[in-house]
Coordinates of C-alpha atoms in Angstrom, one line a residue:
X1184 CA 155.4 -85.3 120.4
X1185 CA 157.9 -83.2 121.9
X1186 CA 155.3 -80.5 122.0
X1187 CA 152.7 -82.7 123.8
X1188 CA 155.2 -83.9 126.2
X1189 CA 156.7 -80.3 127.4
X1190 CA 153.5 -78.9 127.2
X1191 CA 151.9 -81.0 129.6
X1192 CA 155.1 -80.7 132.0
X1193 CA 154.7 -76.8 131.7
X1194 CA 151.5 -77.2 132.9
X1195 CA 151.7 -79.6 135.9
X1196 CA 154.8 -77.6 136.9
X1197 CA 152.4 -74.6 136.5
X1198 CA 149.7 -75.8 138.9
X1199 CA 152.5 -77.3 141.2
X1200 CA 153.8 -73.5 141.5
X1201 CA 150.6 -71.7 141.8
X1202 CA 148.4 -74.0 143.8
X1203 CA 146.7 -71.2 146.2
X1204 CA 147.2 -68.0 148.1
X1205 CA 149.5 -67.2 151.2
X1206 CA 148.9 -65.1 154.2
X1207 CA 150.4 -65.8 157.8
X1208 CA 148.9 -65.7 161.2
X1209 CA 151.6 -66.3 164.6
X1210 CA 151.0 -70.2 165.9
X1211 CA 151.9 -68.5 169.3
X1212 CA 152.6 -65.4 170.9
X1213 CA 156.8 -66.5 170.2
X1214 CA 158.3 -65.5 167.1
X1215 CA 158.9 -68.8 164.9
X1216 CA 160.5 -69.7 161.9
X1217 CA 159.2 -72.7 159.6
X1218 CA 160.9 -74.1 156.8
X1219 CA 159.5 -76.8 154.1
X1220 CA 161.9 -78.1 152.0
X1221 CA 159.9 -81.3 149.7
X1222 CA 161.4 -83.0 146.6
X1223 CA 158.7 -84.0 143.8
X1224 CA 158.7 -86.9 141.1
X1225 CA 156.6 -85.4 137.9
X1226 CA 155.0 -88.1 135.9
X1227 CA 152.9 -88.2 132.6
X1228 CA 150.8 -91.4 132.3
X1229 CA 152.7 -93.0 134.7
X1230 CA 156.0 -92.9 133.3
X1231 CA 158.6 -90.4 134.9
X1232 CA 159.3 -87.1 132.5
X1233 CA 160.9 -85.1 135.5
X1234 CA 161.8 -84.0 139.1
X1235 CA 161.2 -80.6 140.9
X1236 CA 161.7 -79.2 144.3
X1237 CA 160.4 -76.7 146.5
X1238 CA 161.6 -74.6 149.6
X1239 CA 159.7 -72.6 151.5
X1240 CA 160.9 -70.2 154.4
X1241 CA 158.2 -68.5 156.6
X1242 CA 158.2 -66.2 160.0
X1243 CA 155.5 -63.6 161.3
X1244 CA 156.1 -60.9 158.8
X1245 CA 158.2 -62.7 155.7
X1246 CA 158.4 -65.1 153.4
X1247 CA 160.6 -66.7 150.8
X1248 CA 159.6 -69.4 148.4
X1249 CA 161.9 -70.9 145.7
X1250 CA 160.9 -73.8 143.2
X1251 CA 163.2 -75.6 140.7
X1252 CA 162.3 -78.3 138.3
X1253 CA 163.9 -80.7 135.2
X1254 CA 163.0 -82.8 132.5
X1255 CA 164.5 -86.2 133.1
X1256 CA 163.2 -89.8 132.2
X1257 CA 162.0 -90.9 129.4
X1258 CA 160.8 -87.1 128.1
X1259 CA 164.6 -86.2 127.9
X1260 CA 165.4 -88.0 124.8
X1261 CA 162.6 -86.2 123.1
X1262 CA 162.6 -82.6 124.4
X1263 CA 164.7 -80.8 127.2
X1264 CA 164.5 -78.4 129.8
X1265 CA 164.8 -77.2 133.1
X1266 CA 163.9 -74.0 135.3
X1267 CA 163.7 -72.1 138.2
X1268 CA 161.7 -69.3 140.1
X1269 CA 161.9 -67.7 143.2
X1270 CA 159.5 -64.8 145.2
X1271 CA 159.9 -62.9 148.5
X1272 CA 157.8 -60.6 150.4
X1273 CA 155.6 -59.3 153.4
X1274 CA 153.4 -61.3 155.1
X1275 CA 149.8 -60.1 156.8
X1276 CA 147.3 -61.8 158.7
X1277 CA 144.7 -62.0 155.7
X1278 CA 147.2 -62.1 152.4
X1279 CA 150.5 -62.1 151.1
X1280 CA 152.3 -58.5 150.2
X1281 CA 154.6 -59.5 147.7
X1282 CA 157.6 -58.1 147.1
X1283 CA 159.9 -59.4 144.0
X1284 CA 159.6 -62.1 141.4
X1285 CA 161.9 -63.6 139.3
X1286 CA 162.0 -66.9 137.0
X1287 CA 164.2 -68.3 134.0
X1288 CA 163.1 -71.4 131.8
X1289 CA 165.0 -73.2 129.4
X1290 CA 164.5 -75.8 126.5
X1291 CA 165.0 -76.8 123.1
X1292 CA 167.3 -74.1 122.3
X1293 CA 164.8 -71.6 123.8
X1294 CA 165.3 -69.2 126.8
X1295 CA 163.2 -67.1 128.6
X1296 CA 163.2 -64.9 132.0
X1297 CA 161.1 -62.9 133.7
X1298 CA 161.2 -60.8 136.7
X1299 CA 159.0 -57.9 138.1
X1300 CA 158.5 -56.3 142.1
X1301 CA 155.4 -54.8 143.5
X1302 CA 154.4 -51.5 144.8
X1303 CA 151.2 -51.0 146.7
X1304 CA 149.5 -54.1 145.6
X1305 CA 150.9 -53.4 141.9
X1306 CA 153.5 -55.0 139.1
X1307 CA 156.7 -52.8 138.9
X1308 CA 159.4 -53.0 137.0
X1309 CA 158.6 -56.2 134.6
X1310 CA 160.9 -57.4 132.5
X1311 CA 160.6 -60.3 130.0
X1312 CA 163.3 -62.0 127.6
X1313 CA 162.7 -62.3 125.1
X1314 CA 159.8 -59.9 124.4
X1315 CA 156.8 -61.5 123.6
X1316 CA 155.6 -61.0 119.6
X1317 CA 152.8 -58.6 119.4
X1318 CA 149.5 -60.8 117.9
X1319 CA 146.3 -59.2 116.4
X1320 CA 144.7 -62.5 118.5
X1321 CA 146.2 -61.8 121.9
X1322 CA 144.2 -60.3 124.6
X1323 CA 146.1 -57.3 126.0
X1324 CA 147.5 -57.5 129.6
X1325 CA 146.5 -54.2 130.6
X1326 CA 147.6 -52.2 133.7
X1327 CA 144.4 -52.9 135.7
X1328 CA 145.2 -56.9 134.8
X1329 CA 148.5 -56.1 136.9
X1330 CA 147.0 -54.9 140.3
X1331 CA 146.1 -56.9 143.1
X1332 CA 147.7 -60.2 142.0
X1333 CA 150.3 -62.6 143.3
X1334 CA 152.8 -63.8 141.3
X1335 CA 153.2 -67.9 140.9
X1336 CA 155.6 -68.4 143.7
X1337 CA 153.6 -66.4 146.5
X1338 CA 150.1 -68.0 145.5
X1339 CA 152.0 -71.6 146.0
X1340 CA 150.9 -71.7 149.6
X1341 CA 147.4 -71.1 151.4
X1342 CA 146.5 -69.6 154.5
X1343 CA 143.5 -71.0 156.9
X1344 CA 142.3 -68.5 159.0
X1345 CA 140.7 -68.8 162.1
X1346 CA 141.3 -71.8 164.9
X1347 CA 139.2 -74.5 163.4
X1348 CA 140.4 -77.8 161.8
X1349 CA 143.4 -76.6 159.1
X1350 CA 142.9 -79.2 156.3
X1351 CA 139.0 -78.8 156.3
X1352 CA 136.6 -77.1 153.5
X1353 CA 137.4 -73.7 154.7
X1354 CA 141.2 -74.3 152.9
X1355 CA 139.9 -74.7 149.4
X1356 CA 137.7 -71.8 149.4
X1357 CA 139.5 -69.0 147.2
X1358 CA 139.3 -67.5 144.1
X1359 CA 143.1 -66.5 143.4
X1360 CA 144.3 -63.8 140.6
X1361 CA 148.1 -64.6 139.1
X1362 CA 150.2 -63.0 137.1
X1363 CA 153.1 -64.6 136.0
X1364 CA 155.0 -61.9 133.7
X1365 CA 153.1 -62.4 130.3
X1366 CA 149.4 -63.9 131.4
X1367 CA 146.8 -63.2 133.6
X1368 CA 144.7 -65.9 134.9
X1369 CA 142.4 -66.9 137.8
X1370 CA 142.6 -70.7 140.0
X1371 CA 139.6 -71.4 141.8
X1372 CA 139.4 -73.9 144.5
X1373 CA 136.6 -76.2 145.7
X1374 CA 137.1 -78.8 148.6
X1375 CA 136.7 -82.7 147.8
X1376 CA 138.0 -84.7 150.8
X1377 CA 140.5 -85.6 153.1
X1378 CA 143.0 -88.1 152.3
X1379 CA 146.2 -89.7 154.3
X1380 CA 149.3 -89.3 152.8
X1381 CA 152.9 -90.2 153.1
X1382 CA 156.4 -89.7 151.8
X1383 CA 159.9 -89.5 153.6
X1384 CA 160.1 -87.4 156.4
X1385 CA 156.4 -86.8 156.4
X1386 CA 153.0 -88.8 157.2
X1387 CA 149.7 -86.9 157.8
X1388 CA 146.1 -85.9 156.7
X1389 CA 145.9 -83.5 153.1
X1390 CA 143.0 -81.4 152.1
X1391 CA 142.4 -82.3 148.3
X1392 CA 141.1 -79.3 146.7
X1393 CA 139.7 -79.4 142.8
X1394 CA 141.1 -76.5 141.2
X1395 CA 139.0 -74.6 137.8
X1396 CA 141.0 -72.3 135.5
X1397 CA 140.2 -69.3 133.9
X1398 CA 142.4 -67.1 131.5
X1399 CA 142.1 -63.5 131.9
X1400 CA 144.4 -61.8 129.4
X1401 CA 147.9 -62.4 127.4
X1402 CA 146.9 -65.5 125.8
X1403 CA 146.0 -65.8 122.0
X1404 CA 141.9 -66.3 121.1
X1405 CA 140.4 -69.5 120.0
X1406 CA 143.9 -71.3 121.5
X1407 CA 142.4 -74.9 121.8
X1408 CA 144.9 -75.4 124.9
X1409 CA 143.5 -72.5 126.8
X1410 CA 140.0 -73.7 126.3
X1411 CA 141.1 -77.6 127.2
X1412 CA 142.3 -76.0 130.6
X1413 CA 139.3 -74.0 130.9
X1414 CA 137.1 -76.8 130.5
X1415 CA 139.1 -79.0 132.4
X1416 CA 137.1 -81.0 135.3
X1417 CA 140.0 -83.2 136.1
X1418 CA 142.6 -81.0 138.1
X1419 CA 143.2 -81.5 141.9
X1420 CA 146.0 -80.3 144.5
X1421 CA 146.7 -82.0 147.8
X1422 CA 147.8 -79.7 150.5
X1423 CA 149.3 -80.5 153.8
X1424 CA 150.2 -78.0 157.0
X1425 CA 153.7 -75.8 157.2
X1426 CA 154.9 -77.4 161.0
X1427 CA 154.0 -74.6 163.7
X1428 CA 151.8 -73.0 161.3
X1429 CA 148.0 -73.0 159.6
X1430 CA 150.0 -72.2 156.3
X1431 CA 149.3 -75.2 153.9
X1432 CA 151.8 -76.0 150.6
X1433 CA 151.5 -78.0 148.1
X1434 CA 151.7 -82.0 148.8
X1435 CA 150.2 -83.5 145.0
X1436 CA 149.0 -82.1 141.9
X1437 CA 147.2 -83.8 139.6
X1438 CA 146.2 -82.5 135.9
X1439 CA 144.7 -84.2 133.3
X1440 CA 146.1 -83.6 129.6
X1441 CA 145.1 -84.9 126.1
X1442 CA 148.2 -87.4 126.7
X1443 CA 147.3 -88.7 130.1
X1444 CA 147.5 -87.1 133.7
X1445 CA 150.0 -85.1 134.8
X1446 CA 151.1 -85.7 138.4
X1447 CA 153.6 -84.0 140.9
X1448 CA 153.9 -85.8 143.8
X1449 CA 156.1 -85.6 147.0
X1450 CA 158.8 -88.2 147.3
X1451 CA 160.6 -86.4 150.2
X1452 CA 158.7 -83.8 152.4
X1453 CA 160.5 -82.2 155.6
X1454 CA 158.6 -79.2 157.5
X1455 CA 160.3 -78.0 160.7
X1456 CA 159.0 -75.0 162.8
X1457 CA 161.8 -73.6 165.0
X1458 CA 160.4 -71.4 167.9
X1459 CA 162.7 -68.1 168.4
X1460 CA 162.4 -65.7 171.8
X1461 CA 164.3 -62.8 172.3
X1462 CA 167.7 -63.5 174.2
X1463 CA 167.7 -62.6 178.0
X1464 CA 169.2 -59.3 178.7
X1465 CA 171.7 -59.8 181.7
X1466 CA 170.5 -57.6 184.8
X1467 CA 172.7 -54.7 184.8
X1468 CA 174.8 -54.2 188.1
X1469 CA 177.4 -51.6 189.1
X1470 CA 180.0 -51.0 186.9
X1471 CA 183.6 -51.7 188.0
X1472 CA 184.2 -48.2 188.3
X1473 CA 181.4 -47.7 190.4
X1474 CA 181.7 -50.5 192.7
X1475 CA 185.6 -48.8 193.1
X1476 CA 183.6 -45.5 194.5

């Protein structure tokens, strides 16, 4: 039972953190800064098993994203765990350019730490502790698997190009290649519907996307949990706009597991946009010395 609970939490937390790809377009001619501060409840089969938080800062050229979570409720009697992750990078009009990623997680007397950077779109300086043990049935992660990918946190946000409806079908049309430091996998998204959602500090329309999972490398052949996730047709993410932008962030995630549905849903959701303009430069008059002449 402890394994099933912790496995469900990890699966749900992964989908909360990697719900898509991010890029940026300015919402106006003036530069601006957007902040999202969200708090989530995590439930499994209707019972609380965890809490999570997400903070995102974006502007015309940069982004930072940070998430944290811990096991709570009835689950803490059979297992324990907490973790955090963060990333930063540059933003273009089409896609992010990740700069760095780091995460730590601990539970049941086990700890893992991962960090890496990016150079010209490729993962550089990868550090994983403890080092994964080599196994003959594990699909090797090669150099090509670490190119043109997003880290999990940089993949937590979506951009909807153009000027159309931000929560329309176009928001979901994408396949996101992700490398988390150990595994390489793809997440695919398809439009399901629009839905009204509400939490403390927010009420509005969400776009609901079906989620598909495909393992690429880093996993062991024949693993039943991988097969289950690849065949899982009951995974979805609810996305809502970050204020003042065409960027979407996760509001809710639902993942079917063998022991019930894991749901991560915002209970408070604050998003603010602050327009910033260059300070006015005072007109320069004659200096005191010149005026005396």
